[in-house]
XYZ file of C-alpha atoms in Angstrom:
568
model
C -51.466 -28.243 53.510
C -51.777 -26.856 50.073
C -51.086 -23.387 51.465
C -47.919 -24.581 53.145
C -46.836 -26.252 49.949
C -47.538 -23.065 48.110
C -45.518 -21.039 50.639
C -42.587 -23.412 50.404
C -42.813 -23.293 46.641
C -42.870 -19.501 46.727
C -39.976 -19.365 49.193
C -37.995 -21.810 47.109
C -38.868 -19.844 44.021
C -37.734 -16.609 45.728
C -34.515 -18.239 46.942
C -33.743 -19.260 43.400
C -35.127 -16.121 41.770
C -33.050 -13.570 43.716
C -29.588 -14.914 42.758
C -30.945 -15.752 39.318
C -32.045 -12.144 38.874
C -28.651 -10.882 40.014
C -26.935 -13.322 37.659
C -29.236 -12.370 34.799
C -28.605 -8.670 35.394
C -24.842 -9.296 35.463
C -25.026 -11.351 32.262
C -27.135 -8.685 30.560
C -24.692 -5.925 31.533
C -21.706 -8.013 30.512
C -23.360 -8.841 27.204
C -24.123 -5.178 26.569
C -20.520 -4.260 27.324
C -19.187 -7.081 25.146
C -21.512 -6.223 22.267
C -20.733 -2.534 22.680
C -17.012 -3.223 22.702
C -17.305 -5.430 19.632
C -19.429 -2.819 17.884
C -16.961 -0.049 18.800
C -13.999 -2.017 17.470
C -15.853 -2.927 14.271
C -16.896 0.706 13.901
C -13.271 1.832 14.206
C -12.198 -0.688 11.572
C -15.062 0.424 9.324
C -14.197 4.121 9.758
C -10.530 3.296 9.224
C -11.333 1.669 5.898
C -13.774 4.427 4.970
C -11.334 7.188 5.910
C -8.307 5.647 4.262
C -10.095 4.985 0.981
C -9.956 8.536 -0.357
C -6.804 9.678 1.442
C -4.629 6.670 0.654
C -5.115 7.112 -3.078
C -4.134 10.797 -2.857
C -1.135 10.030 -0.629
C 0.045 7.326 -3.060
C -0.219 9.757 -5.993
C 1.578 12.495 -4.035
C 4.362 10.059 -3.069
C 4.741 8.997 -6.695
C 4.990 12.656 -7.759
C 7.534 13.353 -5.000
C 9.659 10.459 -6.292
C 9.656 11.768 -9.875
C 13.140 12.458 -11.229
C 11.760 15.414 -13.193
C 10.773 17.156 -9.932
C 14.160 16.466 -8.339
C 16.019 17.763 -11.396
C 13.965 20.959 -11.500
C 14.353 21.561 -7.758
C 18.139 21.213 -8.175
C 18.278 23.704 -11.093
C 15.120 25.815 -10.935
C 16.150 28.368 -13.589
C 16.896 25.787 -16.300
C 14.091 26.312 -18.879
C 14.120 22.684 -20.026
C 13.949 21.298 -16.497
C 11.248 23.832 -15.620
C 9.087 22.706 -18.572
C 9.526 19.060 -17.584
C 8.682 19.809 -13.957
C 5.556 21.839 -14.802
C 4.438 19.128 -17.248
C 4.875 16.476 -14.532
C 2.844 18.552 -12.051
C 0.070 19.126 -14.589
C 0.012 15.413 -15.455
C -0.581 14.478 -11.807
C -3.029 17.358 -11.302
C -5.472 15.645 -13.648
C -5.272 12.508 -11.472
C -5.647 14.223 -8.090
C -9.225 14.161 -6.774
C -9.014 17.844 -5.876
C -7.425 18.730 -9.241
C -4.821 20.933 -7.575
C -1.182 20.809 -6.543
C 1.519 22.920 -4.922
C 5.302 22.778 -5.092
C 7.778 24.803 -3.006
C 11.420 24.749 -4.159
C 13.536 25.059 -1.028
C 16.520 26.802 -2.607
C 14.454 29.822 -3.711
C 11.334 29.440 -1.583
C 9.187 29.864 -4.705
C 5.625 28.514 -4.326
C 3.979 27.043 -7.463
C 0.250 26.261 -7.524
C -2.572 25.377 -9.873
C -6.193 24.461 -9.189
C -8.893 22.273 -10.703
C -10.046 25.068 -13.017
C -6.486 25.407 -14.389
C -6.678 29.058 -13.370
C -2.914 29.507 -13.245
C -1.938 27.722 -16.463
C 1.373 29.192 -17.620
C 1.618 31.241 -14.436
C 1.943 28.614 -11.706
C 4.395 30.691 -9.641
C 2.318 32.443 -6.955
C 4.670 33.792 -4.289
C 7.793 33.001 -2.244
C 7.540 31.533 1.251
C 9.235 33.516 4.012
C 10.432 32.145 7.355
C 9.453 35.458 8.968
C 5.863 35.143 7.757
C 3.737 33.195 10.243
C 1.459 32.086 7.396
C 4.380 30.148 5.919
C 5.359 28.434 9.170
C 3.753 25.198 7.929
C 6.405 24.863 5.222
C 9.407 25.283 7.479
C 7.891 22.936 10.044
C 7.137 20.323 7.357
C 10.599 20.382 5.776
C 12.133 19.618 9.177
C 10.223 16.319 9.235
C 11.514 13.086 7.723
C 11.243 12.226 4.049
C 7.783 11.147 2.953
C 4.238 12.537 3.029
C 2.710 14.199 6.096
C -0.974 15.102 6.435
C -2.134 18.379 7.921
C -5.401 20.324 8.122
C -4.295 23.804 7.122
C -5.927 27.148 6.448
C -3.881 28.802 3.718
C -4.585 32.521 4.059
C -2.700 33.362 0.859
C -4.939 31.155 -1.314
C -8.091 31.443 0.814
C -8.587 27.687 0.924
C -8.956 25.251 3.803
C -7.914 21.722 2.988
C -6.423 18.507 4.266
C -2.956 18.852 2.729
C -0.630 16.013 1.820
C 2.834 17.605 2.292
C 5.562 15.411 0.745
C 9.170 16.277 1.574
C 11.666 15.731 -1.265
C 15.216 15.082 -0.089
C 18.540 14.348 -1.748
C 20.396 12.688 1.094
C 20.282 15.200 3.958
C 19.449 18.096 1.629
C 15.826 19.223 1.374
C 14.967 19.967 -2.265
C 11.390 21.085 -1.605
C 7.883 20.144 -0.531
C 5.017 19.246 -2.865
C 1.551 17.793 -2.548
C -2.167 18.274 -2.980
C -5.240 18.608 -0.794
C -8.796 17.486 -0.159
C -11.504 19.994 0.707
C -12.103 19.812 4.492
C -15.898 19.943 4.325
C -16.028 17.047 1.827
C -13.501 15.116 3.899
C -15.600 15.460 7.072
C -18.793 14.516 5.200
C -17.099 11.390 3.802
C -15.389 10.200 6.997
C -16.960 11.534 10.156
C -20.219 13.261 9.345
C -22.350 10.250 8.349
C -25.092 10.277 11.029
C -25.203 7.240 13.309
C -27.270 7.106 16.478
C -25.052 7.172 19.543
C -21.794 7.166 17.499
C -19.330 10.049 17.145
C -16.257 9.466 14.965
C -13.194 11.688 14.771
C -9.565 11.674 13.694
C -6.787 12.992 15.941
C -3.051 13.376 15.386
C -0.201 11.876 17.418
C -0.623 14.603 20.044
C -4.359 13.997 20.368
C -5.311 17.199 18.512
C -8.628 16.866 16.656
C -8.052 16.825 12.884
C -11.518 15.830 11.632
C -14.855 16.005 13.482
C -18.470 16.652 12.556
C -18.186 19.815 14.716
C -15.721 21.888 12.643
C -15.089 24.179 15.639
C -13.111 21.325 17.208
C -10.820 20.859 14.189
C -7.296 22.168 14.775
C -6.415 24.287 11.726
C -2.704 24.744 10.948
C -1.779 22.029 13.425
C 1.835 21.904 12.287
C 2.493 25.601 12.793
C 0.734 26.342 16.090
C 1.656 25.531 19.657
C -0.152 22.521 21.119
C -1.063 24.164 24.426
C -4.691 25.167 24.741
C -5.921 23.364 21.617
C -9.084 21.312 21.532
C -7.949 17.715 21.766
C -9.466 14.336 22.556
C -8.000 14.707 26.049
C -9.921 17.952 26.618
C -13.201 16.192 25.773
C -12.982 13.626 28.614
C -13.784 14.601 32.191
C -10.977 13.217 34.381
C -7.249 12.477 34.422
C -7.700 8.697 34.762
C -9.573 8.599 31.460
C -6.857 10.718 29.830
C -4.158 8.348 31.058
C -6.067 5.324 29.701
C -6.551 7.018 26.337
C -2.834 7.842 26.087
C -1.885 4.270 26.996
C -4.261 2.728 24.434
C -3.135 5.192 21.720
C 0.482 4.221 22.388
C -0.447 0.532 22.229
C -2.232 0.678 18.876
C 0.465 2.998 17.451
C 3.132 0.428 18.333
C 1.274 -2.223 16.314
C 0.634 -4.474 19.325
C -3.129 -4.259 18.686
C -5.061 -3.136 15.634
C -7.861 -1.615 17.723
C -8.538 -1.151 21.460
C -11.502 0.167 23.453
C -12.203 1.536 26.931
C -14.960 3.354 28.831
C -14.457 7.093 29.444
C -16.633 9.863 30.850
C -17.564 12.627 28.406
C -19.802 15.466 29.564
C -20.816 13.507 32.654
C -21.974 10.468 30.647
C -20.165 7.188 30.200
C -19.090 6.441 26.623
C -17.215 3.572 25.046
C -14.140 4.817 23.139
C -12.752 2.674 20.304
C -9.249 3.585 19.147
C -7.463 2.581 15.930
C -4.261 3.868 14.300
C -3.958 4.917 10.666
C -0.268 4.096 10.380
C 0.116 5.460 6.854
C -1.294 8.849 7.871
C -0.042 9.107 11.435
C -3.582 9.710 12.765
C -5.773 7.932 15.293
C -9.383 7.037 14.471
C -11.435 7.407 17.678
C -15.114 6.470 17.939
C -17.142 7.509 20.993
C -20.274 5.396 21.532
C -23.244 5.776 23.829
C -23.827 2.069 24.493
C -27.320 2.610 25.932
C -28.368 4.507 22.804
C -27.180 1.676 20.564
C -28.268 -1.353 22.622
C -31.654 -1.008 24.331
C -31.628 -2.849 27.659
C -35.350 -3.530 27.327
C -34.477 -6.076 24.678
C -33.373 -8.372 27.517
C -36.716 -8.176 29.376
C -38.439 -11.038 27.483
C -35.428 -13.229 28.137
C -35.648 -12.459 31.851
C -39.350 -13.270 31.984
C -38.740 -16.495 30.146
C -36.037 -17.502 32.600
C -38.382 -16.797 35.520
C -41.029 -19.053 33.925
C -38.690 -22.028 33.576
C -36.943 -21.841 36.924
C -37.053 -24.766 39.274
C -35.527 -28.130 39.940
C -37.001 -29.674 36.825
C -35.571 -26.846 34.733
C -32.207 -27.324 36.424
C -32.159 -31.052 35.648
C -33.228 -30.415 32.086
C -30.461 -27.880 31.723
C -27.882 -30.391 32.987
C -29.088 -32.955 30.478
C -29.187 -30.280 27.792
C -25.654 -29.234 28.630
C -24.303 -32.751 28.312
C -26.187 -33.713 25.186
C -26.154 -30.407 23.332
C -24.021 -27.599 24.716
C -20.828 -29.563 25.255
C -21.027 -30.966 21.748
C -21.744 -27.519 20.307
C -18.673 -26.193 22.104
C -16.618 -28.900 20.419
C -18.213 -28.004 17.093
C -17.428 -24.329 17.685
C -13.799 -25.202 18.402
C -13.696 -27.177 15.169
C -15.186 -24.183 13.301
C -12.559 -21.851 14.797
C -9.805 -24.261 13.783
C -11.211 -24.464 10.250
C -11.416 -20.673 10.083
C -7.711 -20.576 10.951
C -6.972 -22.992 8.098
C -6.711 -26.227 10.128
C -9.286 -28.672 8.709
C -8.001 -31.833 10.434
C -10.307 -31.567 13.511
C -13.292 -30.999 11.192
C -12.494 -34.024 9.029
C -12.846 -36.364 12.027
C -15.823 -34.675 13.689
C -18.564 -36.609 11.887
C -18.350 -39.767 13.989
C -20.648 -40.274 16.989
C -24.406 -40.286 17.589
C -26.898 -40.031 14.743
C -29.062 -37.255 16.193
C -29.432 -33.754 14.734
C -26.092 -32.478 16.086
C -24.380 -35.643 14.887
C -25.797 -35.128 11.385
C -24.782 -31.468 11.513
C -21.257 -32.494 12.472
C -21.027 -34.990 9.619
C -22.352 -32.398 7.152
C -19.777 -29.896 8.396
C -17.019 -32.494 8.096
C -18.014 -33.181 4.485
C -18.117 -29.464 3.745
C -14.698 -28.979 5.383
C -13.230 -31.733 3.215
C -14.547 -30.073 0.057
C -13.324 -26.633 1.172
C -9.904 -28.064 2.050
C -9.578 -29.694 -1.389
C -10.731 -26.552 -3.187
C -8.392 -24.388 -1.122
C -5.395 -26.522 -2.009
C -6.408 -26.533 -5.681
C -6.898 -22.759 -5.709
C -3.534 -22.161 -4.028
C -1.833 -24.358 -6.622
C -3.546 -22.505 -9.479
C -2.663 -19.109 -8.021
C 0.964 -20.176 -7.637
C 1.104 -21.417 -11.238
C -0.543 -18.263 -12.560
C 1.836 -16.078 -10.568
C 4.841 -17.820 -12.091
C 3.337 -17.395 -15.578
C 2.775 -13.687 -15.043
C 6.321 -13.233 -13.758
C 7.633 -14.926 -16.889
C 5.531 -12.632 -19.104
C 6.619 -9.521 -17.202
C 10.385 -10.098 -17.298
C 11.109 -12.166 -20.430
C 10.965 -11.493 -24.158
C 8.193 -13.572 -25.693
C 10.017 -14.277 -28.965
C 13.508 -15.229 -27.786
C 12.958 -16.307 -24.196
C 15.732 -14.061 -22.835
C 15.147 -11.144 -20.467
C 13.374 -8.050 -21.757
C 14.193 -4.486 -20.677
C 12.274 -4.820 -17.423
C 13.973 -8.087 -16.575
C 17.385 -6.632 -17.438
C 16.693 -3.600 -15.243
C 15.990 -5.883 -12.275
C 19.189 -7.929 -12.800
C 21.198 -4.749 -13.409
C 19.927 -3.136 -10.192
C 21.161 -6.128 -8.188
C 24.507 -6.328 -10.044
C 25.304 -2.596 -10.077
C 24.688 -2.241 -6.346
C 27.426 -4.727 -5.441
C 30.270 -4.601 -7.988
C 31.674 -3.115 -11.180
C 30.471 -4.756 -14.357
C 30.832 -4.856 -18.100
C 28.161 -4.314 -20.730
C 28.052 -5.382 -24.397
C 25.576 -3.740 -26.785
C 25.188 -6.143 -29.724
C 23.512 -4.998 -32.970
C 22.771 -7.225 -35.979
C 24.436 -5.769 -39.098
C 22.150 -4.954 -42.047
C 19.143 -6.462 -40.291
C 16.761 -4.291 -42.292
C 18.077 -5.853 -45.500
C 17.317 -9.307 -44.078
C 13.679 -8.311 -43.514
C 13.467 -6.598 -46.921
C 15.104 -9.424 -48.935
C 13.954 -12.524 -47.054
C 10.833 -11.396 -45.190
C 10.027 -10.754 -41.545
C 9.653 -14.470 -40.792
C 13.299 -14.932 -41.820
C 14.188 -11.917 -39.669
C 12.570 -13.605 -36.671
C 14.634 -16.755 -37.330
C 17.816 -14.647 -37.481
C 16.949 -12.922 -34.175
C 16.352 -16.248 -32.433
C 19.590 -17.714 -33.855
C 21.590 -14.649 -32.772
C 20.278 -15.047 -29.223
C 21.145 -18.747 -29.265
C 24.709 -18.014 -30.373
C 25.166 -15.182 -27.868
C 24.004 -17.327 -24.941
C 26.214 -20.165 -26.140
C 29.256 -17.877 -26.334
C 28.991 -16.284 -22.869
C 29.405 -17.820 -19.439
C 26.452 -19.096 -17.397
C 26.781 -16.268 -14.880
C 26.491 -13.658 -17.625
C 23.077 -12.307 -18.647
C 21.726 -11.791 -22.164
C 18.693 -9.546 -22.724
C 16.851 -8.120 -25.702
C 17.298 -4.337 -25.691
C 15.400 -3.551 -28.916
C 14.276 -5.111 -32.167
C 17.756 -6.149 -33.362
C 19.781 -5.006 -30.335
C 20.858 -7.160 -27.418
C 22.708 -6.445 -24.181
C 25.078 -8.786 -22.374
C 25.677 -7.964 -18.680
C 29.027 -9.166 -17.273
C 29.265 -9.034 -13.434
C 32.693 -8.622 -11.769
C 34.204 -7.828 -15.146
C 37.714 -6.623 -15.999
C 38.648 -4.900 -19.283
C 40.148 -8.151 -20.612
C 37.055 -10.159 -19.609
C 34.837 -7.675 -21.468
C 36.985 -7.930 -24.600
C 37.170 -11.748 -24.426
C 33.379 -12.061 -24.063
C 32.781 -9.707 -27.008
C 35.274 -11.548 -29.224
C 33.593 -14.863 -28.350
C 30.268 -13.435 -29.504
C 31.810 -12.139 -32.744
C 33.390 -15.532 -33.395
C 30.093 -17.346 -32.756
C 28.319 -15.174 -35.309
C 30.820 -15.869 -38.082
C 30.938 -19.645 -37.741
C 28.047 -20.645 -40.022
C 25.328 -18.859 -41.959
C 21.733 -19.025 -40.741
C 19.804 -21.763 -42.553
C 16.189 -20.940 -43.446
C 13.447 -23.642 -43.678
C 13.385 -23.295 -47.498
C 17.111 -24.075 -47.728
C 18.376 -20.551 -48.270
C 21.301 -19.327 -46.206
C 21.855 -15.921 -44.646
C 25.340 -14.834 -43.687
C 25.248 -12.543 -40.723
C 27.529 -10.507 -38.523
C 27.123 -8.214 -35.552
C 28.718 -5.025 -34.328
C 29.475 -4.676 -30.624
C 29.915 -1.622 -28.443
C 31.424 -2.454 -25.073
C 32.137 -0.521 -21.904
C 33.226 -1.127 -18.320
C 30.963 0.407 -15.652
C 31.649 1.295 -12.053
C 29.602 0.121 -9.091
C 26.361 2.113 -8.874
C 26.351 3.383 -12.493
C 22.836 3.755 -13.906
C 21.792 1.408 -16.709
C 20.787 4.266 -19.023
C 24.208 5.946 -18.682
C 26.131 2.724 -19.293
C 23.901 1.850 -22.257
C 24.596 5.297 -23.757
C 28.349 4.719 -23.431
C 28.049 1.309 -25.092
C 25.853 2.856 -27.779
C 28.570 5.426 -28.528
C 31.083 2.607 -28.940
C 28.600 0.697 -31.132
C 28.208 3.760 -33.321
C 32.001 3.813 -33.823
C 31.953 0.095 -34.690
C 29.232 0.692 -37.294
C 31.053 3.673 -38.807
C 34.292 1.684 -39.063
C 32.734 -1.000 -41.246
C 30.680 -3.228 -38.907
C 31.459 -6.824 -37.854
C 33.796 -5.583 -35.153
C 34.177 -4.600 -31.507
C 34.794 -1.103 -30.164
C 35.360 -0.539 -26.451
C 34.167 2.797 -25.063
C 36.693 5.234 -23.685
C 35.888 8.601 -22.123
C 37.243 10.537 -25.117
C 34.205 9.339 -27.098
C 31.125 11.527 -26.989
C 27.811 9.841 -26.300
C 25.294 10.631 -28.993
C 21.512 10.626 -29.266
C 19.801 7.244 -29.612
C 19.694 6.004 -33.222
C 16.400 6.132 -35.055
């Protein structure tokens, strides 16, 4: 009888064990794939951050240099000695900030190539040679200038300079006209060591361009040198590394998906060298490259780690285990699922489900839920408080950045922002107001009295102009009034109102003394799009005439006046 019972037990055990084994094997494989996929995607994000760290800083510096007005002016008039000195000085200034310590600049009109390195080997002799469309070594330049404005990365072997670098080629344009190409580089061997050559078991990282050509890889034989100048056929690419066309099609589809911004990172299994590998794909939008990580999942996740779990499951199989699991599911798992949903909601910023989760039974999970609810309430309160403080601090910093601390009106930066908005839409008038004999006020009454006079002048100016007009402090005793949608008569009326406001009453000091004051005003009418510096120079010329004619008066700029250097 006992034998029969034993047989039935064994048969029942086998009947349960066989599907359980299949289920366990499926769960283990699924878990390995899920963990591998998660690891691949995290690895891509990590490599993306690691790779962008060094390059993004250099690209930002190169873009700032490409946007410099000094470089544009020199490229437009290369033979002007003054513009040449300014341009060289600007290049040398940025050279000291570049990690590589080098730069290049090609002026399109002449084709002249200027270069200096970290050792400052070419100081005073930055001109090296002239690029030639017939020279295959210079094909990179003519290919780059045909691209859109901005910076483009390329791994290039420059045979003229005997250097191999990752170049940041920034195209400078004036409308549709190419003025030149400038940039800097990072040594290829250091770049590979930093981004792709850190050893990780079962992980191979690389960067490829939009066509799939390998740009950075621990095997330098795979890197496509001069990728802009050469034909794409026959190159070593990510597509040549996989074994079949189906894998290539999946890679192309996933690359297109992450490049479109639909997903930040995607992964798929491909066959490389006869072995299955998990490929994680991310897109470095700023650089136009893809970060691809190939992972050997079996090398990273050892399947033998699941063996103890399998043995444990075999030991607890049976009807009793099944019933216990049902009870466990109802009393523990279902409640943990609810708690997990609450955690996910809290992670997304919604604390309402967490605040009401603490009610229910008083067992361990119930106490955990109540503790989490209390923590969520504290986090919610602190988050709201922090957001309020950040908002207040942001407003304070904006006030400090755009307003004059003494008078409360706009400073130069604030005026520049208002002017940019006004000048882009309409013509406008500008008044340059200067306090007459202000130095004598400081000398005779003291700087404290001078500060009182400055504040009173601002008060009278703002009281004399319309609400839609803008008053800003231009210098120590100089102020600018910006008049949108102005006509010549409106400019003159506004200036005369300011003059009248100044002559009404003397400024009364705290000790009872009085200071009579007047101002001189230079006015001009600007066209839509005129730069602030140009309009200020015209108003300054008119102000100079007002000063020379006896002060306490208005002079309106006309084009027969000559602008003069800024007054000391």
